[in-house]
mmCIF file of C-alpha atoms in Angstrom:
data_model
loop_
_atom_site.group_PDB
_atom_site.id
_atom_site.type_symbol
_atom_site.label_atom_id
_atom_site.label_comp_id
_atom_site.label_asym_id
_atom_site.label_seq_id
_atom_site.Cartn_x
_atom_site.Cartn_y
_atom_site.Cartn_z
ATOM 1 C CA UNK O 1 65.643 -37.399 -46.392
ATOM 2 C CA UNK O 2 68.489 -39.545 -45.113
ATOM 3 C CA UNK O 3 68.414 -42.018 -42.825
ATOM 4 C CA UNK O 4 71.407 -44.598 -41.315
ATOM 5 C CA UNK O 5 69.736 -47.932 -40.084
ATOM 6 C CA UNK O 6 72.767 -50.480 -38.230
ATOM 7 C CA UNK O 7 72.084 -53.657 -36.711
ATOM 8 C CA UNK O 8 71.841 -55.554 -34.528
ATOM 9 C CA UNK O 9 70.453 -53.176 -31.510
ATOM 10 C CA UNK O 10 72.380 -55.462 -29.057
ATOM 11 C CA UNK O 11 74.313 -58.525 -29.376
ATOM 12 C CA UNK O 12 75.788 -61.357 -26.647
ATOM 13 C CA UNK O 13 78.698 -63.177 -28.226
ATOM 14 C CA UNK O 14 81.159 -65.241 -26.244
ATOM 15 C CA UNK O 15 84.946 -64.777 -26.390
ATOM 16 C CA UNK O 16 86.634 -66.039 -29.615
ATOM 17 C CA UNK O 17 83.462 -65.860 -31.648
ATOM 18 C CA UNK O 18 83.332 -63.639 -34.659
ATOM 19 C CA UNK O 19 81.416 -60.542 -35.220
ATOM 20 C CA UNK O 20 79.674 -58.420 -38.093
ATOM 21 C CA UNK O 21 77.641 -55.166 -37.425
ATOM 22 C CA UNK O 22 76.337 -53.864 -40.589
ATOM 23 C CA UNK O 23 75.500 -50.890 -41.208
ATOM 24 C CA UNK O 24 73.792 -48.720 -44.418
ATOM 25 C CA UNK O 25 72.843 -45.098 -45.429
ATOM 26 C CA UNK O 26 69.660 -44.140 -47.388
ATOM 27 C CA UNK O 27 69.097 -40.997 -48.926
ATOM 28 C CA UNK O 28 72.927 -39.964 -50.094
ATOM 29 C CA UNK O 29 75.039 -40.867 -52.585
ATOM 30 C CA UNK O 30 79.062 -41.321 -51.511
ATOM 31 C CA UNK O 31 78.623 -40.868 -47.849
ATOM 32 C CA UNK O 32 81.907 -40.376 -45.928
ATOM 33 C CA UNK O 33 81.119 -43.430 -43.314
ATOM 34 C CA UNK O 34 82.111 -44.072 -39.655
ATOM 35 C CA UNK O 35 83.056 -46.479 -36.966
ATOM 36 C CA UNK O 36 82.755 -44.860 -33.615
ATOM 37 C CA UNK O 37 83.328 -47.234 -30.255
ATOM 38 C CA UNK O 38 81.916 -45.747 -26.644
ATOM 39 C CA UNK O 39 83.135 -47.420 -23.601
ATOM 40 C CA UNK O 40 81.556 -47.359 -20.639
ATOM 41 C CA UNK O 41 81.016 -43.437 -19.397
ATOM 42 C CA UNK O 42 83.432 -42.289 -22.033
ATOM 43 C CA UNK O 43 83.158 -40.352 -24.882
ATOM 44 C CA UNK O 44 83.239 -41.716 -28.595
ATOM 45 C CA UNK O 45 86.953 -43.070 -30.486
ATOM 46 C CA UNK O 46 87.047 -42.954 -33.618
ATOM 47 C CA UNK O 47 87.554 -46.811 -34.811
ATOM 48 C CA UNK O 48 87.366 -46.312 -39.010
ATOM 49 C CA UNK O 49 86.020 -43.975 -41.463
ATOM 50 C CA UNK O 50 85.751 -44.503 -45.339
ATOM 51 C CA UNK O 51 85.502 -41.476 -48.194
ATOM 52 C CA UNK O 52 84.779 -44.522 -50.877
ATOM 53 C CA UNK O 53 83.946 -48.049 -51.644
ATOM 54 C CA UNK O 54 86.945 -50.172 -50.597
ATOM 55 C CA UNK O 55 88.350 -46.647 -48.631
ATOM 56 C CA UNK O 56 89.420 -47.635 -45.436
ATOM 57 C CA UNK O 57 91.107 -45.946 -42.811
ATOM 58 C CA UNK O 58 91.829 -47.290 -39.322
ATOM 59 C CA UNK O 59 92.605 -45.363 -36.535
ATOM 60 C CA UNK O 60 93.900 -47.295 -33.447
ATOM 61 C CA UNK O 61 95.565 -51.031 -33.530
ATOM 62 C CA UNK O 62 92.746 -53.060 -32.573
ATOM 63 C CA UNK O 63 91.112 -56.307 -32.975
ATOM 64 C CA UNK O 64 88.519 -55.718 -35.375
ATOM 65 C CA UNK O 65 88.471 -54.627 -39.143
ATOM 66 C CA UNK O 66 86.167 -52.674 -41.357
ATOM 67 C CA UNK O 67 85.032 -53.292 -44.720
ATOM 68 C CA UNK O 68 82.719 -51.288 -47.532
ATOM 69 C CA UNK O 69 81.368 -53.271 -50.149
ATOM 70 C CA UNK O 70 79.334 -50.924 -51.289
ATOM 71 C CA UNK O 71 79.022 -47.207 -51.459
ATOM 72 C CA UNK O 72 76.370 -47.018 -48.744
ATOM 73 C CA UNK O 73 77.673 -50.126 -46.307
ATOM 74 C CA UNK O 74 79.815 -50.577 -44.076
ATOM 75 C CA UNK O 75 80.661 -53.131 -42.057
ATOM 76 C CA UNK O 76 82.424 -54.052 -38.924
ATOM 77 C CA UNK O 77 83.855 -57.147 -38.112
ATOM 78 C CA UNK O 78 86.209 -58.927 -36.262
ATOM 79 C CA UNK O 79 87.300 -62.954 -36.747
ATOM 80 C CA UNK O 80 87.723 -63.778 -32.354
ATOM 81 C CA UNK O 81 86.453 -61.969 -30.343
ATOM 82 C CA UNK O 82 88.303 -60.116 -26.785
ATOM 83 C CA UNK O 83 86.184 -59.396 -23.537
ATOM 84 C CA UNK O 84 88.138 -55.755 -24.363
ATOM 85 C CA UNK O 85 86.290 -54.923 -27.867
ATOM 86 C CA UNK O 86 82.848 -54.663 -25.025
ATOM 87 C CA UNK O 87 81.101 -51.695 -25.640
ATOM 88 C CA UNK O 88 78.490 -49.593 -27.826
ATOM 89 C CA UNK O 89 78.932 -49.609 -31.599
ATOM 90 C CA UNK O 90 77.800 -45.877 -33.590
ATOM 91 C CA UNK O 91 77.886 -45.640 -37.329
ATOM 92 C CA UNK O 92 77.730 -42.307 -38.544
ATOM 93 C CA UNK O 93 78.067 -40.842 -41.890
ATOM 94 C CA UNK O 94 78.577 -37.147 -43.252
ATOM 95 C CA UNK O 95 78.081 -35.266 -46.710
ATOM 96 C CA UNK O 96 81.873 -35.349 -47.127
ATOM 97 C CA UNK O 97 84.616 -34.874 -45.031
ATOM 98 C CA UNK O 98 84.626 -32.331 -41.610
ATOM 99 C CA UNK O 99 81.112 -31.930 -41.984
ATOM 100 C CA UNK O 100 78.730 -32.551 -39.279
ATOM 101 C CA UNK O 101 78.162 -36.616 -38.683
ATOM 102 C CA UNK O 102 74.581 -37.992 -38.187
ATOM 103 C CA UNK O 103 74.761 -41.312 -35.897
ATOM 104 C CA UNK O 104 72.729 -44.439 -36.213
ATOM 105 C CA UNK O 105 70.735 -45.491 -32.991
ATOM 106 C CA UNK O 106 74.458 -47.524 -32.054
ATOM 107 C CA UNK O 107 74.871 -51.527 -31.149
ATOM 108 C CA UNK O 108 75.356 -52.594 -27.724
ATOM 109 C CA UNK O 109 77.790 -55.446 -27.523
ATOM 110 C CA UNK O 110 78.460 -57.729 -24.709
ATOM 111 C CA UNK O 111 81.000 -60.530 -24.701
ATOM 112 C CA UNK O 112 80.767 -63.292 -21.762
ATOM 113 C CA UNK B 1 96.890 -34.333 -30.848
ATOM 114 C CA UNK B 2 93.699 -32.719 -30.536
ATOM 115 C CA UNK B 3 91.879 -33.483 -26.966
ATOM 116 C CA UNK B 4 88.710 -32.273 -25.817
ATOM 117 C CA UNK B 5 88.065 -31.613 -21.899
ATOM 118 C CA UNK B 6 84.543 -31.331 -20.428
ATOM 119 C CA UNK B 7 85.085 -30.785 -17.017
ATOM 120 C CA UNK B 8 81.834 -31.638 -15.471
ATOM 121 C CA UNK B 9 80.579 -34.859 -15.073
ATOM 122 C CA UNK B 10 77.154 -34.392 -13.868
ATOM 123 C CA UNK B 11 75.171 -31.441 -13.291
ATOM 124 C CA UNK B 12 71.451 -30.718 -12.084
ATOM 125 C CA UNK B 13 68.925 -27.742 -12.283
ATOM 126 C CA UNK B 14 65.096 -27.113 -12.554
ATOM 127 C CA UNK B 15 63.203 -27.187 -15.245
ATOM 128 C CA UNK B 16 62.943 -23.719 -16.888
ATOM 129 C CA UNK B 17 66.515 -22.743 -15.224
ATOM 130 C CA UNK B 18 69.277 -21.838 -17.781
ATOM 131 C CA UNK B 19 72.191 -24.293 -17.426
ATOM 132 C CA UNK B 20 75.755 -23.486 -18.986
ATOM 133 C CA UNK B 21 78.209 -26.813 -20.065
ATOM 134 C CA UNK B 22 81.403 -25.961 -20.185
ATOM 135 C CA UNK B 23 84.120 -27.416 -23.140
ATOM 136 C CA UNK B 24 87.706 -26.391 -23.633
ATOM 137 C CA UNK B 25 90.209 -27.919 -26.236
ATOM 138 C CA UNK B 26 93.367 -27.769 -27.455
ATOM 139 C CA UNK B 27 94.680 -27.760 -31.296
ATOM 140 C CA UNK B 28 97.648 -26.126 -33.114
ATOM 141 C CA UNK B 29 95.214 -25.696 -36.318
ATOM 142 C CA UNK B 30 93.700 -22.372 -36.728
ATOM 143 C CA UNK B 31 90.782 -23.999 -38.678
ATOM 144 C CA UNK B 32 88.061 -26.430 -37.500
ATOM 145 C CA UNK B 33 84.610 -26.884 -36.158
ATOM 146 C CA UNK B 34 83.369 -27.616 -32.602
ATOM 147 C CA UNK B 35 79.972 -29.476 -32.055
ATOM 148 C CA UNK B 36 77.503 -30.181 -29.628
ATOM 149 C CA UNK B 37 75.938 -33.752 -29.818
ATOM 150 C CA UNK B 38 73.207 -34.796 -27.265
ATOM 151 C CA UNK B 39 73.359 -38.298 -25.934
ATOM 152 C CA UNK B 40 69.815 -39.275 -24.360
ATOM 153 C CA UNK B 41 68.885 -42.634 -22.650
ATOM 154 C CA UNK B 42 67.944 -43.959 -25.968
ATOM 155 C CA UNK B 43 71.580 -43.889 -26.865
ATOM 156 C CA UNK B 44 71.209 -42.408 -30.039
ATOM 157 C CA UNK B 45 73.792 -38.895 -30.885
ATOM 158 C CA UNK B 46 71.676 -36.039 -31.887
ATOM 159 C CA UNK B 47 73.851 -33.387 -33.110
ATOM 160 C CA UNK B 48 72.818 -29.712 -31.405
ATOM 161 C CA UNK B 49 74.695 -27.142 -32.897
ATOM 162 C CA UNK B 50 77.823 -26.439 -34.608
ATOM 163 C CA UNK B 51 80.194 -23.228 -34.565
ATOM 164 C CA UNK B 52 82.810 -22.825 -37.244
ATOM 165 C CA UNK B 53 86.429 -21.622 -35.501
ATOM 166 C CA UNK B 54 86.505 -18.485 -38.658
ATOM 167 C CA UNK B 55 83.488 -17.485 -37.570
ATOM 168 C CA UNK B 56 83.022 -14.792 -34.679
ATOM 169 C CA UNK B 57 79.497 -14.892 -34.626
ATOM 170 C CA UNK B 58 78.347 -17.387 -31.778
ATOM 171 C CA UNK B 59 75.998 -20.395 -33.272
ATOM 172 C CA UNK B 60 72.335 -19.855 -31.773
ATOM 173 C CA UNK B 61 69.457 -22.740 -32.405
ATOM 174 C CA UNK B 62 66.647 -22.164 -30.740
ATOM 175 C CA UNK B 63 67.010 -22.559 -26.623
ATOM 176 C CA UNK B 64 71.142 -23.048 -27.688
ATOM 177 C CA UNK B 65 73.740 -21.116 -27.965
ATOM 178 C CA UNK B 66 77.304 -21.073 -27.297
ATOM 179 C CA UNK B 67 79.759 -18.997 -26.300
ATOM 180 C CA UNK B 68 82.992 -20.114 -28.623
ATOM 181 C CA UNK B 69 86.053 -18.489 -27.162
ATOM 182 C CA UNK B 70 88.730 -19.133 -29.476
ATOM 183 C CA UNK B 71 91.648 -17.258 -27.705
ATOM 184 C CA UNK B 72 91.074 -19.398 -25.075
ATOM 185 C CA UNK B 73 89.832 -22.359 -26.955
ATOM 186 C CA UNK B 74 86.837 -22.767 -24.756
ATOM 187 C CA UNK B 75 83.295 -23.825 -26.224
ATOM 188 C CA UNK B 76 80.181 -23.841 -23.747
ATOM 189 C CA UNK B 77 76.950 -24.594 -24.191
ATOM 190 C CA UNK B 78 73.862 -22.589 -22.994
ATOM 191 C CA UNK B 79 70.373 -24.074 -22.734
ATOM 192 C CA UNK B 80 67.734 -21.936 -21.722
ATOM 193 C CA UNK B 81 64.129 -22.503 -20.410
ATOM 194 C CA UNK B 82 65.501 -26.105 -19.789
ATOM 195 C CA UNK B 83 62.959 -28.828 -20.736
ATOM 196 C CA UNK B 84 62.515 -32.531 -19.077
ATOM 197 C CA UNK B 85 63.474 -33.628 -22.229
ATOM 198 C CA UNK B 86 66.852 -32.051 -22.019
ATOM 199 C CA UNK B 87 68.003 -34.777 -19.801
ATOM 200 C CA UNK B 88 70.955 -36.595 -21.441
ATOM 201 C CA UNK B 89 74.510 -37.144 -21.659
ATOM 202 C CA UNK B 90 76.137 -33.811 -23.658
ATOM 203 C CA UNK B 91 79.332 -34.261 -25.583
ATOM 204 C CA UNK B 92 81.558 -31.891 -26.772
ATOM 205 C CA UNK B 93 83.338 -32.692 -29.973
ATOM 206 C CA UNK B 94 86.309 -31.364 -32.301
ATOM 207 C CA UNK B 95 86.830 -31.834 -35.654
ATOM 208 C CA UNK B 96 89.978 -29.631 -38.018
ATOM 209 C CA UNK B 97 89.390 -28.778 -41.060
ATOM 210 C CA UNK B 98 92.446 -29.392 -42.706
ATOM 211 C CA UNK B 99 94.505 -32.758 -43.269
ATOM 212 C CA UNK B 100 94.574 -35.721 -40.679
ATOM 213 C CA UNK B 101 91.704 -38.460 -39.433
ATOM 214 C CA UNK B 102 88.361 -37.128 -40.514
ATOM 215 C CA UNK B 103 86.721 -38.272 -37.147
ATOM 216 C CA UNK B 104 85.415 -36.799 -34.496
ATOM 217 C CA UNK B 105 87.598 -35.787 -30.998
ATOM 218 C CA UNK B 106 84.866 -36.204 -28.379
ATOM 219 C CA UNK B 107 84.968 -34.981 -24.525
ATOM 220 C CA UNK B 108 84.316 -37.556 -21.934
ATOM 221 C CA UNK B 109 80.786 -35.850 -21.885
ATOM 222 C CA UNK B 110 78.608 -34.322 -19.144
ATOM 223 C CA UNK B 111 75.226 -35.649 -17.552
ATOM 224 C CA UNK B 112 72.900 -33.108 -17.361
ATOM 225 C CA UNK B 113 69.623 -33.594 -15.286
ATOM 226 C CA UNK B 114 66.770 -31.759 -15.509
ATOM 227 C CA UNK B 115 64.820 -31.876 -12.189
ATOM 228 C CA UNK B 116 60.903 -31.203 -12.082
#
């Protein structure tokens, strides 16, 4: 069966620091892969998604960047750090595209 | 742009009650799928159920159903014989089929409580 692990669970940083959630897919081979951000009592935005190794696609101007190395990783990352990019962190991945996504258990990060 | 509108925050009833969630949307695409994804304190998404727009047929699994409305673009959720463990955040989400973002459009989501 598949499973998504991402890490860290939770993470302090302080302003202007950098940041790098990972996180990977076992199971599947070519996973469409997802960067969702949930702000406090809000529903999910859609940060980046990725059909392919090196596929990237960014959705809103923002202050972090994504990256897949390889076909079942993908990272988030960011080089400073804003007290605005606060929040919880899902990866998700699907079969292929506008097929149901199956989350990871989501990073919570803080910035002081 | 797609948007996604669940219109109540928080809602309570006893266990064993049946509880309705309500979900409307709007889209100029004729094609697409609407989910259900349950949000509980653990924080993790657990996807409920899924209803494909061609399809007339409403989506049933197990204690869920929905009642898709496409006319009107509305999507609720029933849960019947609600559970303790049924208490979680409920979001309603959009995705088209055709070109565009492959990502999910997500409502604001809805508390549910299930009292004992």
């Amino acid at each position: 069966s598949q499973t998504i692990h991402q890490w860290p669970a939770t993470l302090v940083q302080p302003v202007g620091s950098p940041l790098s959630l990972e996180c990977t897919v076992e199971g599947t081979s070519n996973p469409n892969l997802y960067w969702y951000r949930q702000a406090a009592g809000r529903g999910l935005q859609l940060l980046f998604y990725s059909v392919g190794i090196g596929q990237i696609s960014s959705e809103v101007p923002q202050n972090l960047s994504a990256s897949r190395p390889q076909d079942r990783q993908f990272i988030l990352s960011s080089k400073k750090l804003l007290l605005s990019d606060s929040g919880f962190y899902l990866c998700a991945w699907s079969v292929e595209s506008r097929q149901p996504q199956h989350f990871g258990d989501g990073t919570r990060l803080s910035i002081l | 742009a797609q948007t996604v509108t669940q219109s109540q925050p928080e809602m309570s009833v006893q266990e064993a009650e049946t509880v309705t969630l309500s979900c409307t949307y709007d889209t100029s695409e004729s094609n697409y799928y609407l989910f259900w994804y349950k949000q509980p304190p653990s924080r993790q998404m657990i996807l409920v159920i899924r209803q494909e727009a061609y399809k007339q047929q409403n989506a049933t699994e197990n204690r869920f159903s929905v009642n898709f409305q496409k006319a009107a673009k509305s999507f609720s959720l029933k849960i019947s014989d609600s559970q303790l463990g049924d208490t979680a955040m409920y979001f309603c989400a959009f995705i088209q089929k055709g070109g565009g973002a492959d990502g999910l459009t997500f409502g604001k989501g809805t508390h549910l409580i299930i009292q004992p």
